[in-house]
Coordinates of C-alpha atoms in Angstrom, one line a residue:
X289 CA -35.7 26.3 -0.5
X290 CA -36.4 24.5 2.6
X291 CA -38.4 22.2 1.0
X292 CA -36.1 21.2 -1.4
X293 CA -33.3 20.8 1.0
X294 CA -35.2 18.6 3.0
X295 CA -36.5 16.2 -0.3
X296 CA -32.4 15.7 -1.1
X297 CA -32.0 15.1 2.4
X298 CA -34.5 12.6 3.0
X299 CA -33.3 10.7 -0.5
X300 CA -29.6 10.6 0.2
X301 CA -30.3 9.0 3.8
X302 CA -32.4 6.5 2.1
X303 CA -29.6 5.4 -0.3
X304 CA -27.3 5.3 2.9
X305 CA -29.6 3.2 5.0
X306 CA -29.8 0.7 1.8
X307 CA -26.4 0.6 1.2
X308 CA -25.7 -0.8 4.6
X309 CA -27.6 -4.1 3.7
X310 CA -24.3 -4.4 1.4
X311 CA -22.5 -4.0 4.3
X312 CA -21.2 -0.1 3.6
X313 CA -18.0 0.0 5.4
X314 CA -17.7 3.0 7.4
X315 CA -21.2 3.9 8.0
X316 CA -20.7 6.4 10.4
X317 CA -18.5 8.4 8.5
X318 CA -20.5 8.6 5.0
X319 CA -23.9 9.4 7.5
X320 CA -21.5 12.4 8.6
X321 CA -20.1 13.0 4.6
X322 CA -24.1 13.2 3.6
X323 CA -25.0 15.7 6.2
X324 CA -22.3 17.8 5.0
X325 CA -23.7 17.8 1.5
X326 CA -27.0 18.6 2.8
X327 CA -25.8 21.8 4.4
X328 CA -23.9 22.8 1.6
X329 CA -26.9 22.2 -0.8
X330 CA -28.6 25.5 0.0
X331 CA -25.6 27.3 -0.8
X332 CA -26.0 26.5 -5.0
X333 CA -28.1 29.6 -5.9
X334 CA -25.3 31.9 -4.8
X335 CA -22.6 29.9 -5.3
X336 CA -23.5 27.2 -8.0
X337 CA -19.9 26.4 -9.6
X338 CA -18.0 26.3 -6.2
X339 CA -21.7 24.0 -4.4
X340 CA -21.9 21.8 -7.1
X341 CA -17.6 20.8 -7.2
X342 CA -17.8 20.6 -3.9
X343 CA -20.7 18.1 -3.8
X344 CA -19.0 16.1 -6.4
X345 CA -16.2 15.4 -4.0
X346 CA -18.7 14.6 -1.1
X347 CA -20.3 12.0 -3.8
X348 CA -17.3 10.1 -4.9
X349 CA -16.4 9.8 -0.7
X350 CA -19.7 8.8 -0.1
X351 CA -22.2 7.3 -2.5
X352 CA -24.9 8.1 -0.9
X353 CA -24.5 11.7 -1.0
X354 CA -25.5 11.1 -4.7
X355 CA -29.0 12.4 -4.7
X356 CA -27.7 16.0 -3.2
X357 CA -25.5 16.3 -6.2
X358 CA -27.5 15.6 -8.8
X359 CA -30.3 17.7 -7.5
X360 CA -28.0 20.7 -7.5
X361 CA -26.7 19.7 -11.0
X362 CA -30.2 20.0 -12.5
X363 CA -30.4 23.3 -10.4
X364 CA -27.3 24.3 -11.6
X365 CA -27.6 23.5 -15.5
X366 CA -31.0 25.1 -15.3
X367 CA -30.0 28.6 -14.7
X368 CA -26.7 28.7 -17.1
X369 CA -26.9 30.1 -20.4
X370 CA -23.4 29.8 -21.7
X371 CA -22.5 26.1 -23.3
X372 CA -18.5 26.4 -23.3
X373 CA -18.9 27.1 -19.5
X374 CA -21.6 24.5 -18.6
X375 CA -19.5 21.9 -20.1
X376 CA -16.9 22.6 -18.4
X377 CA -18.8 22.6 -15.1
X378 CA -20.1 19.5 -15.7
X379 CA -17.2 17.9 -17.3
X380 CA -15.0 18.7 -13.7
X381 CA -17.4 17.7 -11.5
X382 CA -17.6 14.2 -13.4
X383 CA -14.0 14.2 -12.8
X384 CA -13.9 15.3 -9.4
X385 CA -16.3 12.5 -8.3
X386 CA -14.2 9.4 -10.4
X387 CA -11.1 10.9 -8.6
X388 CA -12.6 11.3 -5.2
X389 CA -14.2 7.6 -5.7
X390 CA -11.0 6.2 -6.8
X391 CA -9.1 7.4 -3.8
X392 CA -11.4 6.1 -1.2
X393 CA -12.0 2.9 -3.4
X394 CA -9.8 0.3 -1.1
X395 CA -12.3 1.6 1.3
X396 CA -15.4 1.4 -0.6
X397 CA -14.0 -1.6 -2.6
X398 CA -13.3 -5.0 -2.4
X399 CA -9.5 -3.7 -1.3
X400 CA -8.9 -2.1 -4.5
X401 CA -9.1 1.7 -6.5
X402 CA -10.3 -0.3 -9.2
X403 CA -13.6 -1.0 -7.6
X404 CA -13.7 2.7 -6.4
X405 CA -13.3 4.0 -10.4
X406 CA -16.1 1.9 -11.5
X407 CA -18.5 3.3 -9.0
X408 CA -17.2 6.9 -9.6
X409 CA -18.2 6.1 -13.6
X410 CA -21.8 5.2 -12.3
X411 CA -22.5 7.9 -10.1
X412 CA -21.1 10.7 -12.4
X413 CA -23.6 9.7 -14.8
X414 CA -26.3 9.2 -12.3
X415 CA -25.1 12.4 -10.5
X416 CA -24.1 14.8 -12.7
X417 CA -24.3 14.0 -16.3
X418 CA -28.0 12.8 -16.6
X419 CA -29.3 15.7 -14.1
X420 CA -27.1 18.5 -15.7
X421 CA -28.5 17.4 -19.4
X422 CA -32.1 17.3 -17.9
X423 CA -31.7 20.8 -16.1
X424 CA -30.2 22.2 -20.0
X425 CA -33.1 20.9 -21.5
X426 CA -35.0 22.2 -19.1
X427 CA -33.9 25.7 -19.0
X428 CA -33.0 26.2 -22.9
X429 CA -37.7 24.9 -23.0
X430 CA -37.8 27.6 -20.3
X431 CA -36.1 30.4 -22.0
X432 CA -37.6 29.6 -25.5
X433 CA -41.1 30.0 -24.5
X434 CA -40.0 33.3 -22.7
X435 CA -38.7 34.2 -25.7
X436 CA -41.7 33.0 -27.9
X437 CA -44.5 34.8 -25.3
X438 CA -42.0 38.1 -25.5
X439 CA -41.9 38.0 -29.0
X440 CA -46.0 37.5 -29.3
X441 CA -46.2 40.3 -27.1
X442 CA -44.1 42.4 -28.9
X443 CA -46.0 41.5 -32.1
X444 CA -49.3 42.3 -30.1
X445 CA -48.5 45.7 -29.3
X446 CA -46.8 46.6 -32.7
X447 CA -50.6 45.7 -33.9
X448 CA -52.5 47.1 -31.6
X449 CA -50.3 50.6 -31.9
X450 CA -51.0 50.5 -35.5
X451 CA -54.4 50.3 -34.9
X452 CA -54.7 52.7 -32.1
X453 CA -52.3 55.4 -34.6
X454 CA -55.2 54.5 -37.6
X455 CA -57.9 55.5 -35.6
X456 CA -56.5 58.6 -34.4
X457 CA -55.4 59.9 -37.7
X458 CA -59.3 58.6 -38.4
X459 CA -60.7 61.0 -35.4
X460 CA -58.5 63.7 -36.4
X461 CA -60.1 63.7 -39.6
X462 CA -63.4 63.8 -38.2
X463 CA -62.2 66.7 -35.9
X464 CA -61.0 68.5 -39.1
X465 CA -64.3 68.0 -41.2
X466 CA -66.3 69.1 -38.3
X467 CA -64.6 71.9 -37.7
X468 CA -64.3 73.6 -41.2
X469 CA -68.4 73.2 -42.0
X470 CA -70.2 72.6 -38.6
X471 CA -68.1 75.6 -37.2
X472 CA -67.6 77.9 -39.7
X473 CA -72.2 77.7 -40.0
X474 CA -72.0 78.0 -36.4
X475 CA -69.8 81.4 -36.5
X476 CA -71.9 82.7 -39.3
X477 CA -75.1 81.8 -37.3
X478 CA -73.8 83.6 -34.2
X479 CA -73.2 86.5 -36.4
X480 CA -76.0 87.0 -38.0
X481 CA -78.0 86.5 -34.2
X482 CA -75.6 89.5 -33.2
X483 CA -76.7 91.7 -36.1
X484 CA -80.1 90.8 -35.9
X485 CA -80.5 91.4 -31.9
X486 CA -78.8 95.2 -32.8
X487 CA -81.6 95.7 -35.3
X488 CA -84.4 94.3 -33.0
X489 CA -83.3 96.6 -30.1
X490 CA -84.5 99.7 -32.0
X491 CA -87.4 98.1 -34.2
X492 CA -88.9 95.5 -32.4
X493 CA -87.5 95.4 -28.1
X494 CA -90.0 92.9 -27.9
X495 CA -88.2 90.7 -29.9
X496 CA -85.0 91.5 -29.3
X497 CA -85.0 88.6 -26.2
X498 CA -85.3 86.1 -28.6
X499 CA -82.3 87.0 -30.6
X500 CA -80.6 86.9 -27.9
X501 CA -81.8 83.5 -27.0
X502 CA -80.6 82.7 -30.6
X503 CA -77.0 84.1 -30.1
X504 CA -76.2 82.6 -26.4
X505 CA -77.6 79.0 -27.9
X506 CA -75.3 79.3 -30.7
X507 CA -72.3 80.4 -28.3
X508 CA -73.2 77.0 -26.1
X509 CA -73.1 75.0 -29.1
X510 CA -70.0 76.4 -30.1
X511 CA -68.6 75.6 -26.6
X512 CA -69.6 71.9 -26.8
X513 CA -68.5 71.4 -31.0
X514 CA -65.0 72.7 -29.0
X515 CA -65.2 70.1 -26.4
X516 CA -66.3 67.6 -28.7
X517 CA -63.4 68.4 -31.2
X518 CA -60.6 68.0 -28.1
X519 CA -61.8 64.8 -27.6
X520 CA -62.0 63.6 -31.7
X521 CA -58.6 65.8 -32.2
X522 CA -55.0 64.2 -31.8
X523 CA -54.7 63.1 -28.0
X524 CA -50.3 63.8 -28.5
X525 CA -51.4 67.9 -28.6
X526 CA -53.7 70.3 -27.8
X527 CA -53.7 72.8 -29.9
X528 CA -55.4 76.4 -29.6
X529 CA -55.6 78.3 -26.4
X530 CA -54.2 75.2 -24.5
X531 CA -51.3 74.6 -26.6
X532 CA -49.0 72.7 -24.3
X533 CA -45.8 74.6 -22.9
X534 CA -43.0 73.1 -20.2
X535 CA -45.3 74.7 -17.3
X536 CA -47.9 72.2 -18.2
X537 CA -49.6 70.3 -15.9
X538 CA -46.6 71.6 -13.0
X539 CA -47.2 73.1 -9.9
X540 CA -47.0 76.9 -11.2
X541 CA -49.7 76.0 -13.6
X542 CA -52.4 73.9 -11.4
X543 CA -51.8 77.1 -9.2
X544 CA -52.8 79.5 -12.2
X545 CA -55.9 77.4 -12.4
X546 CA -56.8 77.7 -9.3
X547 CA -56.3 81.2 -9.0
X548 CA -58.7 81.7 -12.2
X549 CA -61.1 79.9 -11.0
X550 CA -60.7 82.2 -7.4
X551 CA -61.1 84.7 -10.0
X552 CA -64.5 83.4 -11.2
X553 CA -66.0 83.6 -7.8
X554 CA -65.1 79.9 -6.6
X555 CA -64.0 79.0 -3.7
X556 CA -61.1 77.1 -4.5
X557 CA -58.3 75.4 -2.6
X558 CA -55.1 73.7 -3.6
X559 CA -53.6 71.0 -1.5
X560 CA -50.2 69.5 -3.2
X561 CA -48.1 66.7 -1.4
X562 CA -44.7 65.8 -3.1
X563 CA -42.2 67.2 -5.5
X564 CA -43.1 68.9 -8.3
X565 CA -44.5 67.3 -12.0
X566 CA -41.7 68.8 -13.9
X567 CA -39.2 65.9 -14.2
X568 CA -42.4 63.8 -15.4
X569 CA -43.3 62.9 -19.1
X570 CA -45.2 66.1 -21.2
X571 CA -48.2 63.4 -21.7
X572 CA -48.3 62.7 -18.1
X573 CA -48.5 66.7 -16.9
X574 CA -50.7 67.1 -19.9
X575 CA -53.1 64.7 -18.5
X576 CA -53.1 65.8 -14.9
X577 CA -53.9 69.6 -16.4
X578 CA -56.5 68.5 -18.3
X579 CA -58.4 66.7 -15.3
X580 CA -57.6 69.5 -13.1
X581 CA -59.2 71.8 -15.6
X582 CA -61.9 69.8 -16.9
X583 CA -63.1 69.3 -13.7
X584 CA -63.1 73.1 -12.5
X585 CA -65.1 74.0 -16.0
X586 CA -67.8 71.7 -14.3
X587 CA -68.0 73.1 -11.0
X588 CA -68.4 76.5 -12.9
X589 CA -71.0 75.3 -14.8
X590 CA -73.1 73.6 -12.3
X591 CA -71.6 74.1 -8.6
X592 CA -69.9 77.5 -8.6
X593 CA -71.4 78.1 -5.0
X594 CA -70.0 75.7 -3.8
X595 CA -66.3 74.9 -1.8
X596 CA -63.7 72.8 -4.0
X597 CA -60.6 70.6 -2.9
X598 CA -57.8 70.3 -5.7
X599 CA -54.9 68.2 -3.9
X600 CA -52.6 66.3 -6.1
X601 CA -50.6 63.8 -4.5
X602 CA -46.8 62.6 -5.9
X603 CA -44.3 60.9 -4.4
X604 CA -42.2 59.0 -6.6
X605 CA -46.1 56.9 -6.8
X606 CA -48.6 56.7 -9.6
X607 CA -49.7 60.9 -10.2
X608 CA -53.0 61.3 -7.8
X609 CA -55.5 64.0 -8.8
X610 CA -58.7 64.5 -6.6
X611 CA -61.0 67.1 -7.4
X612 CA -63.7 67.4 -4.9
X613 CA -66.7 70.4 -4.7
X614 CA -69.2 70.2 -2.1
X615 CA -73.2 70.8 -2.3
X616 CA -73.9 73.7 -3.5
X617 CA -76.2 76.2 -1.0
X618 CA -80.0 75.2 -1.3
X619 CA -80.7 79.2 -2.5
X620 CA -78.8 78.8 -5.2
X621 CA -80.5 78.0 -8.9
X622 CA -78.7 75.0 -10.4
X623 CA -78.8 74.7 -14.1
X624 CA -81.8 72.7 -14.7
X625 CA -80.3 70.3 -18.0
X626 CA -77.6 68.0 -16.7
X627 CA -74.3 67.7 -18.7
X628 CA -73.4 65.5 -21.6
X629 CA -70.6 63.7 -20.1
X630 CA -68.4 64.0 -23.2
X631 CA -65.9 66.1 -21.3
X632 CA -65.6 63.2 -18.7
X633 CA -65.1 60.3 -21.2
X634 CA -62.8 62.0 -23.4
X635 CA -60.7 62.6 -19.9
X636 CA -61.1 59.0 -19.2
X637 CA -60.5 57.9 -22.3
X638 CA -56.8 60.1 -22.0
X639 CA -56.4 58.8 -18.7
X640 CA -56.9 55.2 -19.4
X641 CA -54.7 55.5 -22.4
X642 CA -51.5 56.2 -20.3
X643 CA -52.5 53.1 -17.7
X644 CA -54.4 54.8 -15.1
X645 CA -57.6 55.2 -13.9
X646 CA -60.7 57.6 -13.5
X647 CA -63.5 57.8 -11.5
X648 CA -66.2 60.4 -11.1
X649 CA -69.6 60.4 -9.5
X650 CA -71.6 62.0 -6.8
X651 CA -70.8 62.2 -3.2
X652 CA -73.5 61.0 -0.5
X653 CA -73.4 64.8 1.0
X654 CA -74.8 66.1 -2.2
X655 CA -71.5 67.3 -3.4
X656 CA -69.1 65.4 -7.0
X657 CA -65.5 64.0 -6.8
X658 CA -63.0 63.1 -10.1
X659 CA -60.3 61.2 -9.2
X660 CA -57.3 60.1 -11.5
X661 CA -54.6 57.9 -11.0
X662 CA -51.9 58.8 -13.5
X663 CA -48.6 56.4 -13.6
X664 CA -45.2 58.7 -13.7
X665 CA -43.7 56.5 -16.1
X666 CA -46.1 55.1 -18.0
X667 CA -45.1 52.3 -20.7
X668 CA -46.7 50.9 -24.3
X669 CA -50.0 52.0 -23.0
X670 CA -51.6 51.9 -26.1
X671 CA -49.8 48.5 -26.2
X672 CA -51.5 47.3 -22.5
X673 CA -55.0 48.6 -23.4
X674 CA -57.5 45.8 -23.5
X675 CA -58.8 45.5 -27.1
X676 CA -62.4 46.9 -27.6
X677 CA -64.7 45.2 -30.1
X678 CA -63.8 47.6 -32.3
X679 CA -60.0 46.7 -31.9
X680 CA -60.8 42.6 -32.4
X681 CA -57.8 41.1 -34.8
X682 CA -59.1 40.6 -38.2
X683 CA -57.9 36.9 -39.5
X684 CA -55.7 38.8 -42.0
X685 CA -53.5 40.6 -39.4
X686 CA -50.8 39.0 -39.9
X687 CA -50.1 37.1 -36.2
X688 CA -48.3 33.8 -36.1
X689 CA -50.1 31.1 -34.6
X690 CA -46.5 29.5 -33.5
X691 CA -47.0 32.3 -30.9
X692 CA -50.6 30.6 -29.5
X693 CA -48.5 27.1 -29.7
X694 CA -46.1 28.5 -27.3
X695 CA -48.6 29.5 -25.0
X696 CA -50.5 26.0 -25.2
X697 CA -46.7 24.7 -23.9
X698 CA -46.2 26.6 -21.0
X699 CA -49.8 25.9 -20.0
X700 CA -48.5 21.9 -19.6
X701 CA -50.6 20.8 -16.4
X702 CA -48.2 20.7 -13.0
X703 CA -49.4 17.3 -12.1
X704 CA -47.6 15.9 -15.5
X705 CA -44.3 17.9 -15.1
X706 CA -44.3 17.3 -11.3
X707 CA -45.1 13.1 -12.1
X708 CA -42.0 13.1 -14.7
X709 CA -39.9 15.2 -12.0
X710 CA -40.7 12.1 -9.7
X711 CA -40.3 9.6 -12.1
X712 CA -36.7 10.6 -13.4
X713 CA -35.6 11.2 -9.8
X714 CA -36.6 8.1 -8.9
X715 CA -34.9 6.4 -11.7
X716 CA -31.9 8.0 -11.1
X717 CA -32.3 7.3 -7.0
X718 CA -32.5 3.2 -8.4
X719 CA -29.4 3.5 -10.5
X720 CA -27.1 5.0 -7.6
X721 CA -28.2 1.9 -5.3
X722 CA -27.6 -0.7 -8.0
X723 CA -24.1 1.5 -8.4
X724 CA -23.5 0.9 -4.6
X725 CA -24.9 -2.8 -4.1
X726 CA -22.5 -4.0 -7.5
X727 CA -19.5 -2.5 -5.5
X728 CA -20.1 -2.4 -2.0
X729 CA -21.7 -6.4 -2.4
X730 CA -18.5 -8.0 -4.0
X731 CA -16.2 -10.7 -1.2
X732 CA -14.3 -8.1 0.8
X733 CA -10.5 -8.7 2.2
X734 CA -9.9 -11.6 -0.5
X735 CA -6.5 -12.2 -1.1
X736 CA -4.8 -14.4 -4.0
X737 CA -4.0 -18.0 -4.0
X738 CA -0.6 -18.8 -2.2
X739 CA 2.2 -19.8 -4.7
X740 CA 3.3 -23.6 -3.4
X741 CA 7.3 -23.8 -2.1
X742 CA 9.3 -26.5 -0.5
X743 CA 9.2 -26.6 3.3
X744 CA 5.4 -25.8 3.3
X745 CA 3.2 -27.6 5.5
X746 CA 0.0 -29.4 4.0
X747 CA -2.7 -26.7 5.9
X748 CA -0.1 -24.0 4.5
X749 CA -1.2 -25.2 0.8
X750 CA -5.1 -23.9 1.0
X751 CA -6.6 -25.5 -2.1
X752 CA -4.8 -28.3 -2.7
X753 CA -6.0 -31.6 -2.7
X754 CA -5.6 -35.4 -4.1
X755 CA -7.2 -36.5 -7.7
X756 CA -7.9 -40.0 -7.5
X757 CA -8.2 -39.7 -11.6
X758 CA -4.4 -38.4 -11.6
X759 CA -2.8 -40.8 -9.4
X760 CA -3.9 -43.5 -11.2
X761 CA -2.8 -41.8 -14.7
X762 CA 0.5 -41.3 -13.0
X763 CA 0.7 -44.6 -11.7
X764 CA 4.1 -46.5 -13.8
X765 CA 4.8 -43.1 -15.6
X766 CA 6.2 -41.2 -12.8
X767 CA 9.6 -40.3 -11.4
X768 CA 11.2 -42.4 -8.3
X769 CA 9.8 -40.5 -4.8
X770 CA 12.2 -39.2 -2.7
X771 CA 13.4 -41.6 0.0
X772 CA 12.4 -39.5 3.4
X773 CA 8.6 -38.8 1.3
X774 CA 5.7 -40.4 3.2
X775 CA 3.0 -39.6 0.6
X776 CA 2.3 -37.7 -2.3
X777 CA -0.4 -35.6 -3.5
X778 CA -1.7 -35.7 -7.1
X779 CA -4.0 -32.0 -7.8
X780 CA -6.1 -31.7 -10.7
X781 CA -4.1 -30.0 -13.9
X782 CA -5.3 -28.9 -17.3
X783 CA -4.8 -30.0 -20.5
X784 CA -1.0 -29.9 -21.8
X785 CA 0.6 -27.4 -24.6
X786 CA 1.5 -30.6 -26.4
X787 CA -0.9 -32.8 -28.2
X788 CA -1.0 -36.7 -26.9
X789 CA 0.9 -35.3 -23.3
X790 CA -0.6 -34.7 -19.8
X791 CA 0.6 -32.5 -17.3
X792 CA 0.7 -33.9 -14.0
X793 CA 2.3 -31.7 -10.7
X794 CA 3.0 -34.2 -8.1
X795 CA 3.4 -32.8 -4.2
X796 CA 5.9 -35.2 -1.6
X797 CA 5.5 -34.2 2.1
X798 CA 7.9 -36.1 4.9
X799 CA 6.7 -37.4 8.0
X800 CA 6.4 -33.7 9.3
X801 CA 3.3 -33.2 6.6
X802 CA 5.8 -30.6 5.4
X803 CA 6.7 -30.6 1.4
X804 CA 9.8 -31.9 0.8
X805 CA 9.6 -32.3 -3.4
X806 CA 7.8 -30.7 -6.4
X807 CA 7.7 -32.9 -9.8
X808 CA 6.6 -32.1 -13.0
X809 CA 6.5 -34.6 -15.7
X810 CA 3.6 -35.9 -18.4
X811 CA 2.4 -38.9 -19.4
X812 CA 0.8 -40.0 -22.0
X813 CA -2.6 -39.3 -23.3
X814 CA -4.9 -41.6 -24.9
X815 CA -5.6 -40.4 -28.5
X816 CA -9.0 -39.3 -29.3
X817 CA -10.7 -41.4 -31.4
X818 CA -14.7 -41.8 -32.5
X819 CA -16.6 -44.0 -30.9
X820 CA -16.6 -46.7 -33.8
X821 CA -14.6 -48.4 -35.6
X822 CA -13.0 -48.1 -39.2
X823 CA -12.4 -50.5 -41.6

């Protein structure tokens, strides 16, 4: 803003300091007219129709208040949408600066409104017309490559959705398959371990450990087929045990997590800052109870000695969810395998898809953290995630390259736009000081010739003087002077309305040099003729 207000201002006082080598009557008063324009220049963003009328009266006062108007013009027409309304807009402040020009035209002018009207008609289309068509142009470009990168967008995400809905109906699939044969052998293989370790107990004890080996592997593979099927399954529901209710993911039901995991023998405590989850989305409370219990199934797999922190953190912000577990005491057997990590993607994976973020790893002190940062209203998220290589456009997906041309537009280098900015303000700079040098530069105070009458003196009659050529053509054609005349002055005269006559206006003055007679007569003309002879 300031910037701006200071280029106009710098501009106008350059077109008033070259006007006055036209001699720009009343300097001091269009110096004070331009400052006024200046201050009122700001003032277009809030009130454009009411700055810009304004600054075409300022214009037509004072030329060189010129630049500030058409600077707020292209502003102005930039920012307008409706046609009817910036025609009218433009259209009045045209008019406003011929009236205001016209009026202060014996001032500006050679002595006459006339003058005044044509430099209004120059600097409304220096002024206003040419800078209001720019700015349209301008900002109907503007709002068309808006519209075109909205549109691409909108065409992007409708793709990428249908992509992201094919491959869950895909995993769900996979979560289907897997569950009807790898489960079901799974079930029959735990039962069969069950029956065999009853049989064992009675006919062989020795070998009853290893059924039972058998029956607990089974059980942990079942565990894992389940975790693995949460993450394949539809991520819009869980289904089962954890089929989602409107407690989900509040405050009541992080607290019943807590207290199971009390329950367990974990040390567990629950730190919660802000309102409650209730008023969020279901997918949002969803997620927050699944990191909250994934994370505690962890610690009781591999850190229940040890102290947990589960503080979730709202406040009209992005969902926060940091579960935190310390080192477990050194006496204390930690299973030896480490875990899968499946659990943890498929979180992430959930987490990402709603916008946020996850991050787990181990602490410096020995102990694990999972942190989540869940937005509370998240949007298109499938939409915003960046494509995978497994989510790369195939060439018959149907885009429109006139999207990609739109985006090769609004990538024009600044150094061309800002040159052509320059270029056409500059032009239009030149054509209001040629406006002001045609007007200001014409003979000032001129009045018209004085109309002869008797009792005139000779340096009364500016202008008129003796033609040799028309004394002597008068000579013995012309009438009798008047007896008190003393001389008699012959002025050049034009051709006659009659062919073969010559006007001739003949001036008497008395011994007073004042004029005493006026005669009009003609004589006659020699006929034209070529210059030879014919026979």
């Amino acid at each position: 803003m300031v910037k701006e207000t200071a280029g106009v201002a710098v501009a106008a006082l350059c077109l008033w300091a070259v006007a006055l080598l036209w001699d720009l009557p009343r300097a001091g008063f269009h110096l004070f007219v331009i400052l006024v324009a200046v201050a009122i220049f700001p003032l277009r963003r809030r009130w454009p129709d009411a700055a810009l009328l304004a600054l075409a009266v300022l214009a037509g006062a004072a030329p060189g208040a010129g630049p500030v108007t058409a600077a707020a013009a292209y502003t102005v027409a930039i920012g307008m949408v409706r046609p009817r309304h910036r025609v009218r807009l433009l259209g009045g402040a045209s008019a406003l600066i011929m009236a205001s020009a016209t009026a202060a035209g014996p001032e500006i002018g050679p002595g006459s409104a006339v003058y005044g009207l044509e430099l209004g008609l120059a600097m409304a289309v220096a002024a206003v017309v040419v800078p209001g068509l720019v700015g349209t142009v301008s900002g109907q470009q503007a709002r068309l490559l808006c519209a075109l990168r909205e549109r691409g967008d909108a065409a992007e995400r409708a793709r990428r959705s249908a992509d992201s809905e094919a491959r869950l109906h895909e995993r769900s699939a996979i979560a289907a398959e897997m569950h009807d044969l790898v489960g079901h052998r799974l079930s029959l293989i735990s039962l069969h371990a069950g029956g065999l370790e009853l049989a064992l107990a009675k006919a062989a004890p020795e070998l009853r450990e290893e059924a039972v080996l058998v029956r607990h592997t089974t059980r942990d593979a079942m565990r894992e087929l389940r975790q693995a099927l949460g993450v394949l399954g539809p991520l819009g529901r869980d289904t089962g045990p954890d089929a989602l209710t409107d407690a989900t993911g509040t405050r009541a039901d992080i607290e019943t997590l807590v207290a199971e995991s009390r329950d367990g023998g974990i040390a567990v405590r629950l730190e919660w800052s802000g309102p409650d989850l209730d008023a969020l989305p279901a997918r949002v409370r969803r997620a927050v109870h699944r990191v909250v219990r994934e994370s505690l199934t962890n610690v009781h797999r591999y850190a229940a000695a040890s102290h947990v922190t589960v503080r979730v953190e709202h406040d009209n912000q992005p969902v926060r969810v940091t579960v935190r577990n310390g080192a477990p005491p050194a006496s204390v057997d930690t299973p030896s395998e480490a875990g899968t990590g499946r659990g943890l993607a498929g979180l992430r994976e959930r987490v990402e898809l709603l916008g946020g973020t996850l991050d787990a790893g181990a602490l410096p002190s020995g102990g694990f953290q999972v942190t989540a940062v869940v937005p509370a209203e998240p949007d298109d998220t499938v939409a915003s995630k960046p494509l995978t290589t497994g989510e790369a456009a195939s060439p018959s997906d149907g885009r429109d390259n006139g999207f990609d041309n739109a985006a090769a537009l609004s990538r024009t280098p600044r150094t061309a736009r800002a040159l052509t900015f320059v270029l056409g303000a500059a032009a239009l700079w030149m054509l209001m000081a040629l406006a002001i040098a045609l007007v200001c530069s014409q003979p000032r105070g001129m009045s018209p010739p004085v109309k002869p009458r008797l009792g005139m003196t000779y340096q009364e009659l500016k202008g008129v003087f003796d033609s040799p050529a028309v004394r002597a053509a008068a000579t013995g054609h012309e009438p009798p002077r008047p007896a008190d005349a003393v001389g008699c002055v012959y002025p050049p005269a034009g051709p006659g309305s009659q062919p073969g006559a010559f006007p001739i206006t003949r001036y008497c003055f008395d011994a007073a040099q004042r004029l005493i007679s006026i005669d009009r007569f003609t004589v006659p003309s020699v006929r034209d003729a070529p210059p030879w002879e014919t026979s």
